XYZ file of C-alpha atoms in Angstrom:
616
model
C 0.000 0.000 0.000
C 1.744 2.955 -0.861
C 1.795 6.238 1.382
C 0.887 9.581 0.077
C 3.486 12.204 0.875
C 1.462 14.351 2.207
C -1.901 13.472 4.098
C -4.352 15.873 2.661
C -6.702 18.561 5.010
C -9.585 16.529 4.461
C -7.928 13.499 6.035
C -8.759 13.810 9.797
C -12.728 15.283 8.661
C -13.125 11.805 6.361
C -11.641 9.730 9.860
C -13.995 11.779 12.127
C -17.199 10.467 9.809
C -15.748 7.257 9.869
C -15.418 6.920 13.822
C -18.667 8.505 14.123
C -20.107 5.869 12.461
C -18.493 3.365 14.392
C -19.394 4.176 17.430
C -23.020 4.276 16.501
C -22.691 0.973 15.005
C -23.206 1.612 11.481
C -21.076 1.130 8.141
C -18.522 3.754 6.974
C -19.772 5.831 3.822
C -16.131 5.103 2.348
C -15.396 1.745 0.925
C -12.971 -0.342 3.078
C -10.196 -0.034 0.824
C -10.449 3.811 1.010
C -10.759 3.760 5.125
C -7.553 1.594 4.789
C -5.623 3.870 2.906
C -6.767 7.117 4.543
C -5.755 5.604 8.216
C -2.673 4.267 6.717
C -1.526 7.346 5.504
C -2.301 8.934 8.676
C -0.636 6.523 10.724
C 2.810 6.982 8.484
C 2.384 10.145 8.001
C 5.564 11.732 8.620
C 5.611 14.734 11.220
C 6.598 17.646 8.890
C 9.333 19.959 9.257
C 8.445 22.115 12.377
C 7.873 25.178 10.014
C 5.334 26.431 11.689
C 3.341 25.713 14.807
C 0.115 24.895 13.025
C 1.444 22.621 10.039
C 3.392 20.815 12.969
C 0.072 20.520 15.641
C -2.188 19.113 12.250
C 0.240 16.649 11.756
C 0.590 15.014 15.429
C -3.306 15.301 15.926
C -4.053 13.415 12.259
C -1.001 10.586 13.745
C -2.515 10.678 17.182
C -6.297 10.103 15.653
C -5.539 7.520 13.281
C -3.828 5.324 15.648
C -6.855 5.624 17.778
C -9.194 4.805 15.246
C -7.410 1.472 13.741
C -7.164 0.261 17.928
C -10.947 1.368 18.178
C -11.778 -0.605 15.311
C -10.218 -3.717 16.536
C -11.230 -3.360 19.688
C -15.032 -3.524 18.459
C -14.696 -6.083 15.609
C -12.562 -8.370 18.583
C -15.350 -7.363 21.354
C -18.403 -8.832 18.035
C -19.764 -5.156 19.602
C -20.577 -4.994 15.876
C -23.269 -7.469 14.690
C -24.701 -8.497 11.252
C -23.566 -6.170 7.891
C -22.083 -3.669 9.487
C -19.183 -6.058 10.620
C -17.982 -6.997 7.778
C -16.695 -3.493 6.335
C -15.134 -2.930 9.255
C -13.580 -6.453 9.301
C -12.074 -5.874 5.686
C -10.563 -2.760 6.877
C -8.502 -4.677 9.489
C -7.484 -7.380 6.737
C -5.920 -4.663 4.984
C -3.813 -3.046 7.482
C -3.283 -5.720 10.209
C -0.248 -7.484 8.371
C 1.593 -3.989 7.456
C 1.196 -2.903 11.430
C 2.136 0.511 10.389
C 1.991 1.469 13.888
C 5.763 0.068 14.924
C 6.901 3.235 12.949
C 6.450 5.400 15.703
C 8.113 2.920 18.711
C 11.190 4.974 18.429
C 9.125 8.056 18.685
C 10.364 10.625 20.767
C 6.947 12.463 21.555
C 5.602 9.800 24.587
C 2.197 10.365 23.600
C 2.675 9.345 20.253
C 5.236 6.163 20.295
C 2.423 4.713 23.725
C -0.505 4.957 21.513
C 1.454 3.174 18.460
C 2.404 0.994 21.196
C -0.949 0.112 21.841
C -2.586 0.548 19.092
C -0.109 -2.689 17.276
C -1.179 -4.779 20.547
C -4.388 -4.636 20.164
C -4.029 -5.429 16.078
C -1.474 -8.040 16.869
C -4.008 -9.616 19.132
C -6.449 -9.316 16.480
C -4.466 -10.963 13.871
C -3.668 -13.790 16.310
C -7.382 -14.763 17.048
C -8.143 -14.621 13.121
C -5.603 -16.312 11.488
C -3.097 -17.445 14.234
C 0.250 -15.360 13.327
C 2.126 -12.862 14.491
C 2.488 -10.217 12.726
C 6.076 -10.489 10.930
C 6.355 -6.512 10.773
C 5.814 -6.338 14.826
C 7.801 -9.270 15.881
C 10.937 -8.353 13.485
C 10.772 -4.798 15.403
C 10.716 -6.164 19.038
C 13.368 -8.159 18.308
C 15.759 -5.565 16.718
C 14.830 -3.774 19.350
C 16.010 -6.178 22.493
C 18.510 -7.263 20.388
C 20.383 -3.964 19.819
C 18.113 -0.802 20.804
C 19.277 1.091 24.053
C 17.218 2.134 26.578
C 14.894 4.474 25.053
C 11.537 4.669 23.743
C 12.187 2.442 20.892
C 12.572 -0.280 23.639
C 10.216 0.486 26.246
C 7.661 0.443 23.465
C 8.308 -3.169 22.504
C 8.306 -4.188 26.024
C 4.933 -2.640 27.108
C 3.346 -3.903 23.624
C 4.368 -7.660 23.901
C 3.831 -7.315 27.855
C 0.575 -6.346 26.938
C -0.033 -9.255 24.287
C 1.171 -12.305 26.213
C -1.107 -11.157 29.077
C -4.039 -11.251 26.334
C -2.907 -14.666 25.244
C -2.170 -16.246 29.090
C -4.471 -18.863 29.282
C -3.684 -20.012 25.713
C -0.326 -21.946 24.819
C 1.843 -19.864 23.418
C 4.898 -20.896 23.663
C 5.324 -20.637 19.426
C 4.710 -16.554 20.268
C 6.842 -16.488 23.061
C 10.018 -18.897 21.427
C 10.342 -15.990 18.563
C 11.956 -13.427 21.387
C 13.406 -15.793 23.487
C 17.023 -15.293 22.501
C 16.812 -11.863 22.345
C 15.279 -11.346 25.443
C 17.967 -13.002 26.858
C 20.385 -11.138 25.336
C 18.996 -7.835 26.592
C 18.876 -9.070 30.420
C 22.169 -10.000 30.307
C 22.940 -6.563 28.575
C 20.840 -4.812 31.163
C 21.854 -6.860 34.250
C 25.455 -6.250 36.013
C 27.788 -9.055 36.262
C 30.034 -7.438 38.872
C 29.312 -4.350 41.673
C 29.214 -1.445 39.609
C 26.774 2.023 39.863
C 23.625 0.787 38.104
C 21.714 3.354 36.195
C 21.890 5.353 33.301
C 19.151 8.177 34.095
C 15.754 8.461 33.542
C 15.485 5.987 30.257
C 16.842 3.009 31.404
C 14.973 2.888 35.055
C 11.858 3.495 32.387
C 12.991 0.371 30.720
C 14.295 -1.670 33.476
C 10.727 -1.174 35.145
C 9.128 -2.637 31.905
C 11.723 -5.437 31.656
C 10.341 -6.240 35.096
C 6.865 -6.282 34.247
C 7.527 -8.705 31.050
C 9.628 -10.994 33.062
C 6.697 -11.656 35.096
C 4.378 -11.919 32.614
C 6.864 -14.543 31.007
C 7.322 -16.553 34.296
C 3.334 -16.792 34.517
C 2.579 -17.363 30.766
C 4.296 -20.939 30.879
C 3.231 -21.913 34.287
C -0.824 -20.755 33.630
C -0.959 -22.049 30.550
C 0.440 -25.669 31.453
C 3.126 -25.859 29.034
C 6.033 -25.204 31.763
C 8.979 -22.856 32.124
C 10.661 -24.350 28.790
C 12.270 -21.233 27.416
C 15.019 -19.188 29.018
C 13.541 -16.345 29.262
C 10.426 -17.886 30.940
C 13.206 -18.521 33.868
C 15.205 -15.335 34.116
C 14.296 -14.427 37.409
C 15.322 -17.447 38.915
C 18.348 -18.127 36.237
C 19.443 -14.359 36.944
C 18.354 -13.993 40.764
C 22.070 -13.035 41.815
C 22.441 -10.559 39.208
C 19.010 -8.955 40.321
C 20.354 -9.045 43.852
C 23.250 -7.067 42.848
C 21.235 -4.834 40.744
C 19.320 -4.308 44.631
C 22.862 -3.693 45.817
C 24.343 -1.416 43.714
C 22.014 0.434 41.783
C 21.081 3.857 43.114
C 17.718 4.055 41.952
C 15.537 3.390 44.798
C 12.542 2.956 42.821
C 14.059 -0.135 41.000
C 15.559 -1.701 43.997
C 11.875 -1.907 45.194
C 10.551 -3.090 42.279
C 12.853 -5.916 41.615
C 12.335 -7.326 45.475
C 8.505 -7.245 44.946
C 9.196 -9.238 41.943
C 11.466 -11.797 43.753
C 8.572 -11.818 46.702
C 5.958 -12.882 44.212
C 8.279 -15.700 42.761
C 8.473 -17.136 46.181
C 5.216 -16.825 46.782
C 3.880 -17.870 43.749
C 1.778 -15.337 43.157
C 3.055 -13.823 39.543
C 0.367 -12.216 38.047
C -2.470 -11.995 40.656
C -2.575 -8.307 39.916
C -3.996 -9.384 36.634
C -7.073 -11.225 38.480
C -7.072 -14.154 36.367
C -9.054 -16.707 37.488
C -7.263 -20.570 38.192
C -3.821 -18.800 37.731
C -2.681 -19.056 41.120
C -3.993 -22.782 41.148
C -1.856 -23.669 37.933
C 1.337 -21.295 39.409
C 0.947 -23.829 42.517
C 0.901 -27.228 41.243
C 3.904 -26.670 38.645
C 7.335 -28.504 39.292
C 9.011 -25.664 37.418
C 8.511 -22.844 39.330
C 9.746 -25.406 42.154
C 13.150 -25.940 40.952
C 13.491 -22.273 39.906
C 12.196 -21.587 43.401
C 15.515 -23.629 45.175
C 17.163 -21.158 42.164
C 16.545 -18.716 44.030
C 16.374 -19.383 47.285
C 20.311 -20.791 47.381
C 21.497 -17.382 45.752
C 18.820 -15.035 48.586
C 20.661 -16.937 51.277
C 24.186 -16.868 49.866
C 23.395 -13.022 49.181
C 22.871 -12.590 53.201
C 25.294 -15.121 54.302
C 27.876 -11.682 52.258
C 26.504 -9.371 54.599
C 23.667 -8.223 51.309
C 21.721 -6.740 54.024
C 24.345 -4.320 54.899
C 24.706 -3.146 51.475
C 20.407 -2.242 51.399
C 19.398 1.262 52.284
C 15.815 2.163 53.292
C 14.344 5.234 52.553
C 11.866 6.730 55.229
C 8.371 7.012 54.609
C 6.465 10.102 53.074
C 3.477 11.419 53.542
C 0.619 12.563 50.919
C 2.823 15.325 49.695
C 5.283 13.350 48.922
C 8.429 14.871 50.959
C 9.310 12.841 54.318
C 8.461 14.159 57.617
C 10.756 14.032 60.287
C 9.923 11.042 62.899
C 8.133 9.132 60.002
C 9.546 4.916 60.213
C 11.440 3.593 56.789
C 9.477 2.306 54.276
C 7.349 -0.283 55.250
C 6.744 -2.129 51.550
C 10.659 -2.278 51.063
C 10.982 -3.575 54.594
C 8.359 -6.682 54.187
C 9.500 -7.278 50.530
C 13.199 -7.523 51.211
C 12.127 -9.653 54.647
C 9.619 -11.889 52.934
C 12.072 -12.831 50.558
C 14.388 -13.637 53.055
C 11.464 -15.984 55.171
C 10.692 -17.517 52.510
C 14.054 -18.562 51.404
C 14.538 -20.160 54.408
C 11.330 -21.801 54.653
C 12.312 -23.401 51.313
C 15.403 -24.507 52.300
C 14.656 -26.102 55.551
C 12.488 -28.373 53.124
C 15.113 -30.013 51.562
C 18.053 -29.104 54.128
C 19.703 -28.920 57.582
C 18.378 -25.991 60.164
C 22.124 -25.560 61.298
C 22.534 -22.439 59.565
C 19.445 -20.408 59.755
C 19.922 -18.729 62.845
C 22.475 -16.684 61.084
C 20.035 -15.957 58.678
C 17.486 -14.885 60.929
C 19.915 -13.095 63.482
C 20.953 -11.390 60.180
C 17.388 -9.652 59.102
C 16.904 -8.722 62.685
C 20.065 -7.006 63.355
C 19.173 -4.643 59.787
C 15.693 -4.122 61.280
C 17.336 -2.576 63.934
C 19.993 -0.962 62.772
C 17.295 0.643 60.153
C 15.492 2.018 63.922
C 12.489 0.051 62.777
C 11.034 -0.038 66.267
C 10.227 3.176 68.318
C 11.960 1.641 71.048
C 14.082 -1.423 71.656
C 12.392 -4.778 70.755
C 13.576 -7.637 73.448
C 11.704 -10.457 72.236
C 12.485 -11.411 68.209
C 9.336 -13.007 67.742
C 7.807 -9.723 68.155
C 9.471 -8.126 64.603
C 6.846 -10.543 62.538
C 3.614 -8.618 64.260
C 5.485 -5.426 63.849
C 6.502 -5.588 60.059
C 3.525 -6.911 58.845
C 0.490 -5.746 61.399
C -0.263 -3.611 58.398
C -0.547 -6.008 55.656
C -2.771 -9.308 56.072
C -1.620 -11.128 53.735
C 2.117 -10.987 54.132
C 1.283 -11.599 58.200
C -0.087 -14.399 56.882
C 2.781 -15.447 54.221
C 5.245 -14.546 56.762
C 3.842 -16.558 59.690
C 3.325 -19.260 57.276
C 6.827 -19.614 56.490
C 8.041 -19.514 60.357
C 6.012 -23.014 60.940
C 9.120 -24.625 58.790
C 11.884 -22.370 60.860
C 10.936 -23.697 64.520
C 14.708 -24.218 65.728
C 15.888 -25.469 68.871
C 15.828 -22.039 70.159
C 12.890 -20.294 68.636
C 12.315 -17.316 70.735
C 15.954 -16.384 70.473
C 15.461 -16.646 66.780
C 12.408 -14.616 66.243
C 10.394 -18.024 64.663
C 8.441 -19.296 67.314
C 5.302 -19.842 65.974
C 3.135 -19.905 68.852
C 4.048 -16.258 69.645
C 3.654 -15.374 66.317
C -0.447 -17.046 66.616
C -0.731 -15.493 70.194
C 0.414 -12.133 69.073
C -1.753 -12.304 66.352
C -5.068 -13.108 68.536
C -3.940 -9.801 70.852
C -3.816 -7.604 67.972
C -7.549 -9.101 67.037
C -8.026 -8.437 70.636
C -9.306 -12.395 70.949
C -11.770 -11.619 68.728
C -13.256 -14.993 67.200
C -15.700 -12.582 64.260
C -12.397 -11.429 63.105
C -10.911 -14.953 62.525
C -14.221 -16.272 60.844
C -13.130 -12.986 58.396
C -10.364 -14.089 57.553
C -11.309 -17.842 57.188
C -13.909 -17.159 54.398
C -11.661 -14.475 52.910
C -9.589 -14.937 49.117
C -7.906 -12.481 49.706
C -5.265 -13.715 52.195
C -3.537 -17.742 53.043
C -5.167 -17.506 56.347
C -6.757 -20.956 55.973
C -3.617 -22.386 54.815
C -1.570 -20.684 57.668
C -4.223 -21.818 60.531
C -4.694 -25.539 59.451
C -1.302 -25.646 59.635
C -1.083 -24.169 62.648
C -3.471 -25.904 64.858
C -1.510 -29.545 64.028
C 1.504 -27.724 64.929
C -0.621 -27.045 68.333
C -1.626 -30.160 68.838
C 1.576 -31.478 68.668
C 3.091 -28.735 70.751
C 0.799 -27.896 73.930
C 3.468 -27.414 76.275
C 5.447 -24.691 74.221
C 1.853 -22.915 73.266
C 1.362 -22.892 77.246
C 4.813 -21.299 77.630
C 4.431 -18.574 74.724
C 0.947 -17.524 76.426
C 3.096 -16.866 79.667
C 5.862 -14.999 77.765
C 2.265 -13.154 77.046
C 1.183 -12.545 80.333
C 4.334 -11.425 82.082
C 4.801 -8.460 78.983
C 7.996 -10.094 78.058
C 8.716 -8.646 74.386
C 6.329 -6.000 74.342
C 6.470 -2.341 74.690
C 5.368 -0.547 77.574
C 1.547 -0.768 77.567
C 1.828 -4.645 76.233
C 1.911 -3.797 72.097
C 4.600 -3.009 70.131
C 4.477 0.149 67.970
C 3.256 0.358 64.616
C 6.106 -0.002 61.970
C 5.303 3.604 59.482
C 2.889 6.836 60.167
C 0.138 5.613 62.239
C -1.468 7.362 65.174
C -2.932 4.543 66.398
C -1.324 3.248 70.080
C -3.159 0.146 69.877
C 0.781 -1.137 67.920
C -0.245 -4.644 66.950
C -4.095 -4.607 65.810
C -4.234 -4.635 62.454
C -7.088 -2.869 62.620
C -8.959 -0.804 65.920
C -11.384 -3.768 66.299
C -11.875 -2.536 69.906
C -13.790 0.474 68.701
C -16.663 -1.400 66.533
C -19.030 -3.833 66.726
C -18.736 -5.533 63.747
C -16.048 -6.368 60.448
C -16.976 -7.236 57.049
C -17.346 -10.364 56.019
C -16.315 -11.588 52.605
C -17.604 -14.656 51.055
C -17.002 -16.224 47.511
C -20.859 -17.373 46.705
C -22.652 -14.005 46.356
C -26.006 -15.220 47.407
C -25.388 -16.501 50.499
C -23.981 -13.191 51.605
C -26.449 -11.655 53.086
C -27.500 -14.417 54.726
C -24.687 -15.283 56.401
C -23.622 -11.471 57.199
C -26.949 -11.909 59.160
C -26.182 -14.942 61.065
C -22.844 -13.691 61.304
C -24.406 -10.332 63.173
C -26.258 -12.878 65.622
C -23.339 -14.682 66.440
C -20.474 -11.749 66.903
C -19.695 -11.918 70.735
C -19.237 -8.725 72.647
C -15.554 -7.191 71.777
C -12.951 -8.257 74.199
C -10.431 -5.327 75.903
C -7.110 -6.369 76.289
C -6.051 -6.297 79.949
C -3.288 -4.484 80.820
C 0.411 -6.310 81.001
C 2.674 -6.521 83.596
C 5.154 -4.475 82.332
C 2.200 -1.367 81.863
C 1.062 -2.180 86.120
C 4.836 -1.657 86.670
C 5.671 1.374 84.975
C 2.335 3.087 85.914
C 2.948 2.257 89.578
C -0.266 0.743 89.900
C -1.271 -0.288 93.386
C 0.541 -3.738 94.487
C -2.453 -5.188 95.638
C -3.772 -5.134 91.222
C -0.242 -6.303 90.480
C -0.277 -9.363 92.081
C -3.552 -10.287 91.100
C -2.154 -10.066 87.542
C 0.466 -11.814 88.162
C -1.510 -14.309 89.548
C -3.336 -14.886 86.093
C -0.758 -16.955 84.603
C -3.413 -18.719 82.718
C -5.288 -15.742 81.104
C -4.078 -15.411 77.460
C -3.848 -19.257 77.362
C -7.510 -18.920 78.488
C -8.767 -16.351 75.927
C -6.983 -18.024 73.071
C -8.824 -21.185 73.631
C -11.718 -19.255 74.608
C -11.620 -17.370 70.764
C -10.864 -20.882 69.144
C -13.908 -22.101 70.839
C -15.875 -19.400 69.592
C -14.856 -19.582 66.502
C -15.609 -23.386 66.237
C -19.279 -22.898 67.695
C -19.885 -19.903 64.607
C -18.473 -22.539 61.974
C -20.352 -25.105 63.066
C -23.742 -23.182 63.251
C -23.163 -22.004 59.396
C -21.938 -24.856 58.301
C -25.598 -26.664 59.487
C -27.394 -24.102 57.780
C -25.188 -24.502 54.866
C -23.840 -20.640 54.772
C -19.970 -21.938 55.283
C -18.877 -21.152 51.911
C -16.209 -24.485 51.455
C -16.247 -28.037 53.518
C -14.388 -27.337 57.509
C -15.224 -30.593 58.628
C -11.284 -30.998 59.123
C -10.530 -27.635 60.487
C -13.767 -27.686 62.998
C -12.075 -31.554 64.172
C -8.708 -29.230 64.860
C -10.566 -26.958 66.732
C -12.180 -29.668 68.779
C -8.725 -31.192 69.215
C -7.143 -28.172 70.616
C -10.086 -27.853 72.997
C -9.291 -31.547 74.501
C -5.983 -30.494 74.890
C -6.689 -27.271 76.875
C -9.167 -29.615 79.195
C -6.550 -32.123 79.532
C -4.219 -29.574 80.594
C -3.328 -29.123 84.340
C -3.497 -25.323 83.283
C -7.187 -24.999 82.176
């Protein structure tokens, strides 16, 4: 198809009529072949020689238009928005100008506007091309991989990356590997090109943290594509985060672009916690990411070079910046950044929970000793923090679902001496339950909630009770006597909050009731009612030892408390008890949203224990 030199003045008035028309659902008055040519020519139309101001504005807004008419236009033929006759003009007019994608002249744009909506714009009609015929457009795909095989960071580059990031999340749930196999050595090529091999200064300006950032994002997608899909991690560039994990650890090290270094630890978090992609809500991807034995070996990948990164003092090398406020500048007193500090402390967890799978628990300690000693000397804490297992509550209070990940992983790291180490898991559970001040409603939340592992975490849990009574009894009288805690029995929260409550996730203490989330939609209501019915009254957390102390409270109150030595170990049975009575009254009226025969027969178990106990 040739291209006129010079798009006429009528151009963008013929384009208007014809996007008029489509988005009233009718045919173009021009014939196909003319709607081709007139959006081709606008598309390659060549910004002019800046002459003058208007020539120069006529020519970007007839680029800009046309490539948002030809994505429009696939976008409604793909969506079958447009039914009957008027389809099929509109059809023919993709058929002509789908192959040529005449948008990958503008990737190397240097107007942003212009070289994101080409980018676009040749995703969507690469998409389009795919579901019709099943090929890739040759134009596109030769492009992307000049590009990552020679472009520098630039908007050349970034443009490929966001357009076939944006295509192989289209295409995740479909196998294609065939797609994917076409960049696979380049891709390659351009991490290893991007990615240090030694400890350098990372970071060329602006342009390559732009690029770097959409590297990320496509390495992600990549990771997920094989492992939703079914067809495995069998190309190399499906496996560069775990294949280049020390690299991106030195990239944490050395670059001095905070925003990257954050970005590239969230990345590694999700690896370990196989969650790629959940951002992209897909449903059954997390299931598939789960079950594969891929992302298990690549897993151990990564794990060995995490833990050989820390065993070289990598924490030393990791600065935190503090936290800022809604204008954006940091305000003096404010705690580090709490995302950085549960990404780069997650990644270490889980590393270790991973490796005490398949190895020895000699080493760990050092490990753990190792994150501890950075979360102090990055003055995490308001004040000193004397018991370790307090840091978990304090890092994550904030953030469900990494409590949940992170006490999750400390069920593998129970070592000989698990206080000492910060991995006891039954202060992690009690500390939890005093930050819910015992409340059972809260639990239930949680237990019909997608949104966190909490089911996962607590099944788990309660056979590592049952197994354990005697060291659950202890941890609830580490509870009682304040050891650990702050004055006033909670530890502070970790960034900005005014709360002095420290450990509740949220100030349960001040309503009656928490939403309740449940996957089947119309049983909501009915169970939010029986839910309503069955909520206990709120529980206040007593006041600790340490708090009588310090507040010089009279002797006679102190000894009562101390007295008590039974009274968290009473109120955590007490909540699991009430929490077992709710389940089982929605389960008989069928509300429970998923079978808890086995988790109500844990609950039962841990009540036998508690009445078999000299203690109760």
């Amino acid at each position: 198809m040739d291209v006129p030199q010079s798009p006429g003045p009528s151009s963008i008035r013929e384009l208007s009529h014809c996007y008029r028309a489509l988005l009233g659902g009718a045919c173009p008055k021009l014939s196909g072949a003319e709607v081709a040519r007139l959006l081709f020519s606008g598309v390659c139309g060549q910004v002019p020689e800046r002459d003058t101001q208007e020539g120069a504005e006529a020519a970007w807004e007839l680029i800009v238009f046309s490539l948002t008419l030809l994505r429009k236009i696939c976008c409604g033929v793909s969506a079958h928005s447009l039914h009957g006759a008027v389809r099929g003009p509109w059809r023919d007019i993709l058929s002509l100008l789908t192959r040529f994608a005449p948008q990958v002249l503008h990737f190397q744009s240097e107007d942003q506007v212009i070289s994101h909506l080409a980018a676009k714009s040749a995703s969507v009609c690469v998409l389009y091309l795919i579901s019709t015929s099943g090929a890739v457009s040759a134009v596109w795909q030769k492009q992307c991989v000049q590009a990552f095989s020679s472009s520098p960071p630039g908007p050349e580059l970034d443009a490929c990356l966001w357009s076939l990031t944006e295509v192989i999340k289209k295409l995740l749930k479909q196998s294609n590997q065939e797609v994917l196999a076409a960049f696979d050595c380049s891709l390659t090529a351009l991490c290893s090109k991007l990615l240090p091999e030694e400890r350098t200064e990372v970071g060329f300006g602006g342009s390559w943290r732009t690029t770097f950032c959409l590297l990320l994002d496509l390495l992600e997608v990549l990771t997920a594509s094989g492992l939703v899909c079914g067809a495995g991690l069998s190309l190399r560039s499906q496996r560069i985060p775990a294949v280049q994990s020390a690299a991106l650890l030195l990239t944490v090290s050395c670059c001095s672009d905070y925003f990257v270094k954050k970005r590239i630890l969230l990345l590694l978090k999700r690896v370990l916690l196989q969650k790629l992609g959940e951002d992209w809500s897909l449903e059954g991807a997390a299931l598939s990411v789960r079950e594969h034995r891929d992302l298990r070996a690549d897993r151990c990948v990564l794990t060995q070079c995490v833990l050989q990164a820390v065993a070289a003092d990598w924490l030393q090398s990791l600065q935190v910046e503090r936290a800022v406020f809604f204008g954006g500048r940091e305000k003096e007193g404010l705690k580090p950044d709490g995302t950085m500090l549960r990404a780069v402390s997650l990644v270490l967890l889980k590393s270790i929970e991973l490796h005490l799978q398949t190895a020895a628990a000699a080493e760990v300690d050092s490990y753990l000793q190792s994150l501890w000693s950075w979360l102090r000397r990055l003055d995490v804490s308001q004040t000193e923090v004397s018991h370790s297992c307090s840091w978990l509550s304090l890092l994550f209070g904030e953030q469900d679902d990494d409590l949940m990940e992170a006490s999750s992983a400390s069920l593998y790291s129970v070592l000989e001496a698990a206080c000492a180490s910060g991995c006891n898991p039954h202060c992690h559970f009690v500390l939890l339950l005093q930050s819910l001040s015992f409340d059972h409603s809260i639990l239930l939340d949680f237990l019909i909630s997608s949104e966190t592992c909490f089911l996962e975490y607590f099944v788990r849990y309660l056979k590592y009770l049952r197994g354990d009574w005697r060291g659950f009894a202890a941890a609830c009288g580490h509870r009682n006597r304040g050891e650990g805690l702050q004055p006033g029995g909670s530890v502070p929260p970790l960034e900005g909050s005014s709360s002095g409550s420290g450990l509740r996730l949220v100030e349960y203490d001040s309503s009656d009731e928490s939403s309740e989330e449940t996957p089947d939609g119309n049983k909501q209501s009915e169970t939010t009612a029986a839910l309503t019915t069955d909520r206990s009254s709120n529980l206040k957390t007593k006041p600790s030892l340490s708090m009588i102390q310090s507040e010089k409270v009279c002797p006679t109150a102190a000894a009562v408390l101390e007295e008590e030595t039974c009274d968290v170990l009473d109120r955590v049975v007490s909540c699991l008890s009430e929490l077992r009575q709710v389940v089982t009254r929605l389960q008989t009226k069928q509300l429970f949203p998923y079978n808890p025969s086995s988790l109500l027969k844990l609950l039962a178990q841990v009540e036998n224990c508690y009445q078999r106990s000299p203690l109760s």
